[in-house]
CSV table of C-alpha atoms in Angstrom, one decimal:
chain,number,residue,atom,x,y,z
C,1,MET,CA,35.2,-19.1,-1.5
C,2,THR,CA,34.7,-19.6,-5.1
C,3,LEU,CA,35.0,-16.4,-7.1
C,4,GLN,CA,31.5,-16.0,-7.8
C,5,GLN,CA,30.6,-16.0,-4.0
C,6,ASN,CA,33.5,-13.2,-3.8
C,7,ASP,CA,32.2,-11.2,-6.5
C,8,ARG,CA,28.7,-11.5,-5.3
C,9,ALA,CA,30.0,-10.5,-1.7
C,10,ALA,CA,31.8,-7.3,-2.8
C,11,ILE,CA,28.5,-6.6,-4.6
C,12,LEU,CA,26.3,-6.7,-1.1
C,13,ALA,CA,29.5,-4.7,0.6
C,14,VAL,CA,29.1,-1.5,-1.8
C,15,VAL,CA,25.8,-1.7,-1.7
C,16,GLU,CA,25.8,-2.0,2.2
C,17,ALA,CA,28.4,0.7,1.9
C,18,GLU,CA,27.2,3.5,0.2
C,19,THR,CA,23.9,3.3,2.4
C,20,ASP,CA,26.2,3.4,4.9
C,21,ALA,CA,27.9,6.4,3.6
C,22,TYR,CA,23.9,8.4,3.6
C,23,LEU,CA,23.5,8.3,7.0
C,24,GLN,CA,26.0,9.2,7.9
C,25,GLN,CA,26.3,12.1,5.6
C,26,ASP,CA,29.7,11.3,4.2
C,27,TYR,CA,29.2,12.1,0.3
C,28,ASP,CA,33.3,11.6,-0.6
C,29,ALA,CA,32.0,7.5,1.1
C,30,TRP,CA,29.3,8.3,-1.6
C,31,GLN,CA,31.4,9.0,-4.1
C,32,ASN,CA,33.6,5.7,-3.7
C,33,CYS,CA,31.2,4.2,-4.6
C,34,TRP,CA,30.3,4.8,-8.2
C,35,VAL,CA,32.3,4.3,-11.1
C,36,GLU,CA,33.7,8.0,-11.9
C,37,GLY,CA,32.7,9.4,-14.8
C,38,ASP,CA,29.4,10.5,-16.5
C,39,ASP,CA,27.4,7.4,-17.5
C,40,ILE,CA,25.3,6.9,-14.4
C,41,GLN,CA,22.0,7.5,-13.2
C,42,ARG,CA,19.7,7.7,-10.2
C,43,ILE,CA,16.3,7.5,-11.0
C,44,GLN,CA,13.7,6.9,-7.9
C,45,THR,CA,10.0,6.7,-8.7
C,46,HIS,CA,7.6,8.7,-5.7
C,47,VAL,CA,4.3,8.7,-4.5
C,48,GLY,CA,3.6,12.1,-4.4
C,49,SER,CA,6.2,13.1,-6.8
C,50,GLY,CA,6.1,11.4,-9.6
C,51,VAL,CA,9.4,10.2,-12.0
C,52,THR,CA,12.7,11.9,-11.2
C,53,ILE,CA,15.6,11.0,-13.2
C,54,ALA,CA,19.2,12.2,-13.0
C,55,LYS,CA,22.4,11.5,-14.7
C,56,GLY,CA,26.2,11.6,-15.0
C,57,PRO,CA,27.2,14.9,-12.7
C,58,ALA,CA,23.9,15.0,-11.8
C,59,VAL,CA,23.7,12.5,-10.1
C,60,ARG,CA,27.3,13.7,-8.0
C,61,ARG,CA,25.1,17.6,-6.9
C,62,GLN,CA,21.7,16.4,-6.3
C,63,MET,CA,23.4,13.7,-3.6
C,64,LYS,CA,26.5,16.3,-2.5
C,65,ASP,CA,22.9,18.3,-1.3
C,66,ILE,CA,21.0,16.2,-0.3
C,67,LEU,CA,24.1,14.9,1.8
C,68,ALA,CA,24.6,18.7,3.0
C,69,GLN,CA,21.5,19.4,4.3
C,70,VAL,CA,20.7,19.1,8.2
C,71,GLN,CA,17.7,16.7,8.4
C,72,ASP,CA,14.9,17.7,10.3
C,73,TRP,CA,13.7,13.7,10.8
C,74,GLN,CA,16.3,11.0,12.5
C,75,PRO,CA,17.1,9.2,9.9
C,76,PRO,CA,16.6,5.4,10.1
C,77,ARG,CA,19.2,4.5,11.5
C,78,GLN,CA,20.2,0.3,9.6
C,79,PHE,CA,18.1,-0.7,6.8
C,80,GLN,CA,16.5,-3.9,6.4
C,81,ARG,CA,16.9,-5.3,2.7
C,82,LYS,CA,14.8,-8.4,2.0
C,83,ASN,CA,14.3,-10.7,-0.8
C,84,TYR,CA,17.8,-11.0,-3.0
C,85,THR,CA,18.5,-11.4,-6.7
C,86,VAL,CA,21.7,-10.7,-7.6
C,87,GLU,CA,23.2,-11.6,-11.5
C,88,ILE,CA,26.3,-11.4,-11.5
C,89,GLY,CA,28.7,-11.0,-15.4
C,90,VAL,CA,32.1,-11.0,-16.5
C,91,ASP,CA,31.8,-7.2,-16.0
C,92,MET,CA,28.6,-6.3,-14.9
C,93,ALA,CA,26.1,-7.0,-12.7
C,94,TRP,CA,22.4,-6.2,-10.6
C,95,VAL,CA,21.6,-6.8,-7.6
C,96,SER,CA,18.0,-6.3,-6.6
C,97,TYR,CA,15.6,-6.2,-3.1
C,98,ASP,CA,13.0,-4.7,-1.0
C,99,GLN,CA,14.4,-2.0,1.2
C,100,ILE,CA,12.7,-0.1,4.4
C,101,GLY,CA,14.2,2.2,7.1
C,102,ASP,CA,14.1,0.8,10.9
C,103,ALA,CA,10.4,2.7,11.2
C,104,PRO,CA,11.1,4.4,14.5
C,105,SER,CA,13.5,6.4,13.3
C,106,ILE,CA,11.3,7.4,10.2
C,107,PRO,CA,8.5,10.4,10.4
C,108,LYS,CA,5.0,9.4,8.7
C,109,ASP,CA,5.1,12.1,6.1
C,110,ILE,CA,8.4,10.4,4.9
C,111,PRO,CA,7.8,6.9,2.9
C,112,GLY,CA,9.5,3.7,3.9
C,113,GLN,CA,9.6,0.9,2.1
C,114,TYR,CA,11.1,0.8,-1.1
C,115,HIS,CA,12.1,-1.2,-4.3
C,116,GLU,CA,15.5,-1.2,-5.8
C,117,LEU,CA,18.1,-2.3,-8.3
C,118,LYS,CA,21.5,-1.3,-8.8
C,119,ILE,CA,23.1,-1.9,-11.5
C,120,LEU,CA,27.3,-2.8,-11.4
C,121,ARG,CA,30.8,-2.8,-12.7
C,122,LYS,CA,33.8,-4.4,-11.8
C,123,ILE,CA,36.7,-1.9,-13.2
C,124,ASP,CA,40.3,-2.4,-12.3
C,125,GLY,CA,39.3,-5.6,-10.2
C,126,ALA,CA,36.4,-3.8,-8.5
C,127,TRP,CA,33.1,-3.4,-8.5
C,128,LYS,CA,31.3,0.4,-8.6
C,129,ILE,CA,27.9,1.7,-8.9
C,130,THR,CA,26.3,2.9,-11.7
C,131,CYS,CA,22.9,3.5,-12.2
C,132,ILE,CA,20.7,2.6,-9.6
C,133,VAL,CA,16.7,2.8,-9.7
C,134,SER,CA,14.3,3.2,-6.9
C,135,THR,CA,10.4,3.1,-6.4
C,136,GLN,CA,9.0,3.9,-3.4
C,137,ILE,CA,6.5,0.5,-2.6
C,138,ARG,CA,3.1,3.3,-1.8
C,139,THR,CA,1.2,0.4,0.9
C,140,THR,CA,3.5,1.2,3.4
C,141,LEU,CA,1.8,4.7,3.7
C,142,THR,CA,-1.3,2.9,4.8
C,143,HIS,CA,-1.9,2.6,9.0
C,144,SER,CA,-5.2,0.4,6.9
C,145,PRO,CA,-4.6,-3.3,7.4
C,146,MET,CA,-3.0,-4.1,4.4
C,147,ILE,CA,-3.0,-8.6,3.4
C,148,GLU,CA,-1.1,-9.3,-0.1
C,149,VAL,CA,-2.9,-12.5,-1.5
C,150,ASP,CA,-1.8,-14.2,-4.4
C,151,ASP,CA,-3.7,-15.2,-7.6
C,152,GLN,CA,-4.9,-18.4,-5.3
C,153,GLY,CA,-5.7,-15.6,-2.0
C,154,ARG,CA,-2.8,-17.2,0.1
C,155,VAL,CA,-1.9,-14.9,2.1
C,156,LEU,CA,1.8,-13.7,0.8
C,157,GLU,CA,2.8,-10.7,3.4
C,158,MET,CA,0.7,-8.4,6.4
C,159,ASN,CA,1.4,-4.9,7.0
C,160,VAL,CA,1.9,-4.9,11.2
C,161,ALA,CA,-2.2,-3.8,11.5
C,162,ALA,CA,-3.9,-6.4,9.4
C,163,GLN,CA,-1.0,-8.4,12.2
C,164,GLU,CA,-3.2,-6.8,14.8
C,165,GLN,CA,-6.5,-6.9,13.5
C,166,LEU,CA,-7.2,-9.5,11.4
C,167,PRO,CA,-7.5,-11.7,14.5
C,168,GLU,CA,-9.7,-9.1,16.2
C,169,HIS,CA,-12.1,-9.0,13.9
C,170,PRO,CA,-15.5,-10.7,14.3
C,171,LEU,CA,-16.0,-12.0,10.4
C,172,LEU,CA,-12.1,-11.9,8.7
C,173,TYR,CA,-9.7,-14.7,9.8
C,174,LEU,CA,-7.1,-17.5,8.3
C,175,LYS,CA,-8.0,-20.6,7.2
C,176,SER,CA,-5.4,-22.7,5.2
C,177,ASN,CA,-3.1,-18.9,4.9
C,178,ARG,CA,-6.3,-17.6,2.8
C,179,VAL,CA,-8.2,-15.0,4.2
C,180,TRP,CA,-11.6,-16.7,5.2
C,181,VAL,CA,-15.1,-14.8,6.0
C,182,ARG,CA,-17.7,-15.9,8.7
C,183,GLY,CA,-20.7,-16.0,6.0
C,184,GLU,CA,-20.3,-18.2,2.8
C,185,ASP,CA,-21.7,-15.4,0.0
C,186,ALA,CA,-20.0,-13.1,1.9
C,187,LEU,CA,-16.8,-15.3,1.2
C,188,ALA,CA,-18.1,-15.9,-2.8
C,189,ASP,CA,-18.3,-12.7,-2.6
C,190,LEU,CA,-14.5,-12.3,-2.3
C,191,GLN,CA,-13.5,-15.4,-3.5
C,192,GLU,CA,-14.8,-13.5,-6.7
C,193,ALA,CA,-13.0,-10.3,-6.0
C,194,ILE,CA,-9.9,-12.0,-5.9
C,195,ALA,CA,-9.9,-13.7,-8.9
C,196,ARG,CA,-11.8,-11.3,-10.8
C,197,PHE,CA,-8.7,-8.7,-9.4
C,198,ALA,CA,-6.0,-11.5,-10.7
C,199,ARG,CA,-6.9,-11.6,-14.3
C,200,ILE,CA,-7.0,-7.6,-14.5
C,201,ARG,CA,-3.8,-7.5,-13.8
C,202,ALA,CA,-2.3,-10.5,-15.8
C,203,ARG,CA,-3.0,-7.6,-18.5
C,204,HIS,CA,-2.7,-4.2,-16.1
C,205,THR,CA,0.1,-2.1,-16.5
C,206,PRO,CA,2.0,-1.7,-12.7
C,207,CYS,CA,0.5,1.7,-10.6
C,208,VAL,CA,-1.5,2.6,-13.6
C,209,GLY,CA,-5.0,3.2,-12.9
C,210,GLU,CA,-4.9,1.5,-10.3
C,211,GLU,CA,-6.9,3.5,-8.2
C,212,ALA,CA,-9.9,2.9,-10.2
C,213,VAL,CA,-9.5,-0.5,-10.1
C,214,ILE,CA,-10.5,-1.1,-5.9
C,215,LYS,CA,-13.8,-3.4,-5.6
C,216,SER,CA,-15.6,-3.4,-2.4
C,217,VAL,CA,-16.9,-6.6,-0.1
C,218,LEU,CA,-19.8,-6.3,2.7
C,219,LEU,CA,-19.4,-9.2,4.7
C,220,GLY,CA,-22.5,-8.9,7.4
C,221,GLN,CA,-23.6,-7.7,10.6
C,222,ASP,CA,-21.2,-9.0,13.6
C,223,ASP,CA,-23.2,-10.0,16.4
C,224,ALA,CA,-24.1,-6.9,18.1
C,225,GLY,CA,-24.8,-5.2,14.3
C,226,ILE,CA,-22.0,-3.3,13.2
C,227,ALA,CA,-21.9,-4.3,9.2
C,228,HIS,CA,-18.4,-5.1,8.0
C,229,ILE,CA,-16.9,-4.6,4.9
C,230,CYS,CA,-13.0,-5.5,2.9
C,231,TRP,CA,-12.0,-4.1,-0.5
C,232,VAL,CA,-9.9,-5.9,-2.8
C,233,LEU,CA,-7.5,-4.0,-4.7
C,234,LEU,CA,-4.2,-3.4,-6.5
C,235,ARG,CA,-1.2,-1.1,-5.6
C,236,ASP,CA,2.1,-1.6,-7.4
C,237,GLY,CA,0.9,-4.8,-9.1
C,238,LYS,CA,0.1,-6.0,-5.9
C,239,LEU,CA,-3.2,-7.7,-5.2
C,240,MET,CA,-4.2,-6.6,-1.6
C,241,ILE,CA,-7.1,-7.0,0.6
C,242,THR,CA,-7.7,-4.1,3.3
C,243,PHE,CA,-10.3,-3.8,6.1
C,244,ASP,CA,-11.6,-1.0,9.5
C,245,ASP,CA,-10.5,1.9,6.7
C,246,GLY,CA,-12.8,4.3,7.9
C,247,GLU,CA,-11.3,6.9,5.7
C,248,ARG,CA,-12.3,4.1,2.8
C,249,LEU,CA,-15.5,3.1,4.1
C,250,GLU,CA,-17.0,7.5,4.6
C,251,ALA,CA,-15.4,7.8,1.3
C,252,GLN,CA,-17.5,4.6,0.1
C,253,LEU,CA,-20.5,5.7,2.0
C,254,ASN,CA,-20.4,9.8,0.0
C,255,THR,CA,-19.7,8.4,-3.2
C,256,ALA,CA,-24.0,6.0,-1.8
C,257,CYS,CA,-24.9,9.4,-0.2
C,258,ASP,CA,-23.5,11.2,-4.7
C,259,VAL,CA,-25.6,7.8,-6.2
C,260,TYR,CA,-28.6,8.6,-4.6
C,261,HIS,CA,-28.1,12.4,-3.6
C,262,LEU,CA,-29.1,11.5,0.0
C,263,SER,CA,-29.2,14.5,1.4
C,264,ASP,CA,-26.5,16.1,4.6
C,265,ALA,CA,-29.1,15.2,7.0
C,266,GLN,CA,-30.4,12.1,5.0
C,267,GLN,CA,-26.0,10.8,5.1
C,268,LYS,CA,-25.6,11.9,8.5
C,269,LEU,CA,-28.3,9.1,9.6
C,270,ALA,CA,-27.1,6.7,6.9
C,271,GLN,CA,-23.4,6.7,8.7
C,272,HIS,CA,-25.1,6.1,12.5
C,273,LEU,CA,-26.8,3.4,10.4
C,274,VAL,CA,-24.5,1.3,8.6
C,275,ALA,CA,-22.0,1.7,12.2
C,276,GLY,CA,-24.4,-0.6,13.7
C,277,ARG,CA,-26.9,1.9,15.8
C,278,ASP,CA,-31.1,1.4,15.7
C,279,ILE,CA,-33.2,4.4,14.5
C,280,ALA,CA,-34.2,5.7,17.9
C,281,ALA,CA,-29.4,5.8,19.5
C,282,ALA,CA,-29.4,7.6,15.3
C,283,ALA,CA,-31.8,10.3,16.8
C,284,GLU,CA,-30.4,10.2,19.9
C,285,ALA,CA,-26.2,11.0,18.5
C,286,MET,CA,-28.4,13.2,16.2
C,287,GLU,CA,-29.8,15.3,18.1
C,288,ILE,CA,-33.0,14.9,16.4
C,289,SER,CA,-36.8,14.1,17.1
C,290,ILE,CA,-37.0,10.3,16.7
C,291,ASN,CA,-39.8,11.9,14.8
C,292,THR,CA,-37.7,13.6,11.9
C,293,ALA,CA,-35.3,10.0,11.9
C,294,LYS,CA,-37.8,8.4,10.6
C,295,THR,CA,-38.8,11.1,8.5
C,296,HIS,CA,-34.1,11.1,7.0
C,297,LEU,CA,-34.9,6.7,6.9
C,298,GLN,CA,-38.0,7.0,5.2
C,299,ARG,CA,-36.4,9.5,3.1
C,300,ILE,CA,-33.4,7.5,2.6
C,301,TYR,CA,-36.2,4.1,1.4
C,302,ASP,CA,-37.5,6.0,-1.7
C,303,LYS,CA,-34.0,7.0,-3.3
C,304,THR,CA,-32.5,4.3,-2.3
C,305,GLY,CA,-35.9,1.4,-3.2
C,306,VAL,CA,-35.7,-0.4,-0.1
C,307,ARG,CA,-38.1,-0.7,2.6
C,308,ALA,CA,-35.4,-2.5,6.2
C,309,GLN,CA,-32.4,-0.9,7.4
C,310,PRO,CA,-30.3,-4.6,6.7
C,311,ALA,CA,-30.9,-4.0,3.0
C,312,LEU,CA,-30.6,-0.3,3.6
C,313,VAL,CA,-26.5,-1.5,4.6
C,314,ARG,CA,-25.9,-3.5,2.2
C,315,ILE,CA,-26.8,-0.7,-0.7
C,316,LEU,CA,-25.8,1.9,0.4
C,317,LEU,CA,-21.9,-0.3,1.7
C,318,SER,CA,-21.6,-1.8,-2.3
C,319,ALA,CA,-22.8,1.7,-4.3
C,320,ASP,CA,-20.3,2.1,-7.0
C,321,ARG,CA,-20.5,5.1,-9.3
C,322,ARG,CA,-18.5,2.5,-11.5
C,323,ASP,CA,-19.1,-1.4,-13.3
C,324,ILE,CA,-14.4,-2.9,-13.0
């Protein structure tokens, strides 16, 4: 092996050793992977708590406290890493990768995936860690389907939910490794949203104000008359498509009800109509008379300015408080 290959192997061995020490809750083994002295840093970014920075002795105190705790959850048995990048200098090196713990051992409230950067120094021939920067990837915190695409709409990665649900979707499918829609107008809307968000991403700081960068795309109705919608959004600087997200759909309808000032009863009727029920089935589900349901529907028509249920579904699913 060349010197460069030896250094790379030694660096990756330190990364593994530090991880193993964490999993075994072995503080001494963990400390052995780090540079001695006060010029070390540990920087973490969490979705829930923001950025935490520890330097020098605070890094060791922080880790000693973490490893001394009795965990009320089973830690990962191992970590999977991918997308390695390793750069090696004379006595400094850095390695970055995406990391996720084996999913069965991680409770839902514990984030599973991070992008990590480790900076190492070579001291007396041995590589030691001097700084860690760990950034939580938010897209792994959702159980809704998530598809990452590039600027041209080509699929880069899908989470498990997307892999399972996309083949069963009545309107969305893959074509030449792109997300496609059964319907020319809906396909054009989806492609326009992807292109627009790609332009936004080019000048956007990742994670800053990303909650506002989202666009709903109405896909149309399936053979059963049920309306479908997907969303294009930015998360952690990634261009994403999501669908079959019940919470997001509920939020979309709440937005529509705020925009058009629908009453509670009118909102409930709108939810049934979006779900594909006709006025009679909606009335039965709401336990009201069909005449009362028709009165609610007429008032919804008056507020939204439409006069047919398909048009009403479209306007409810595309309503937004702002034009991004």
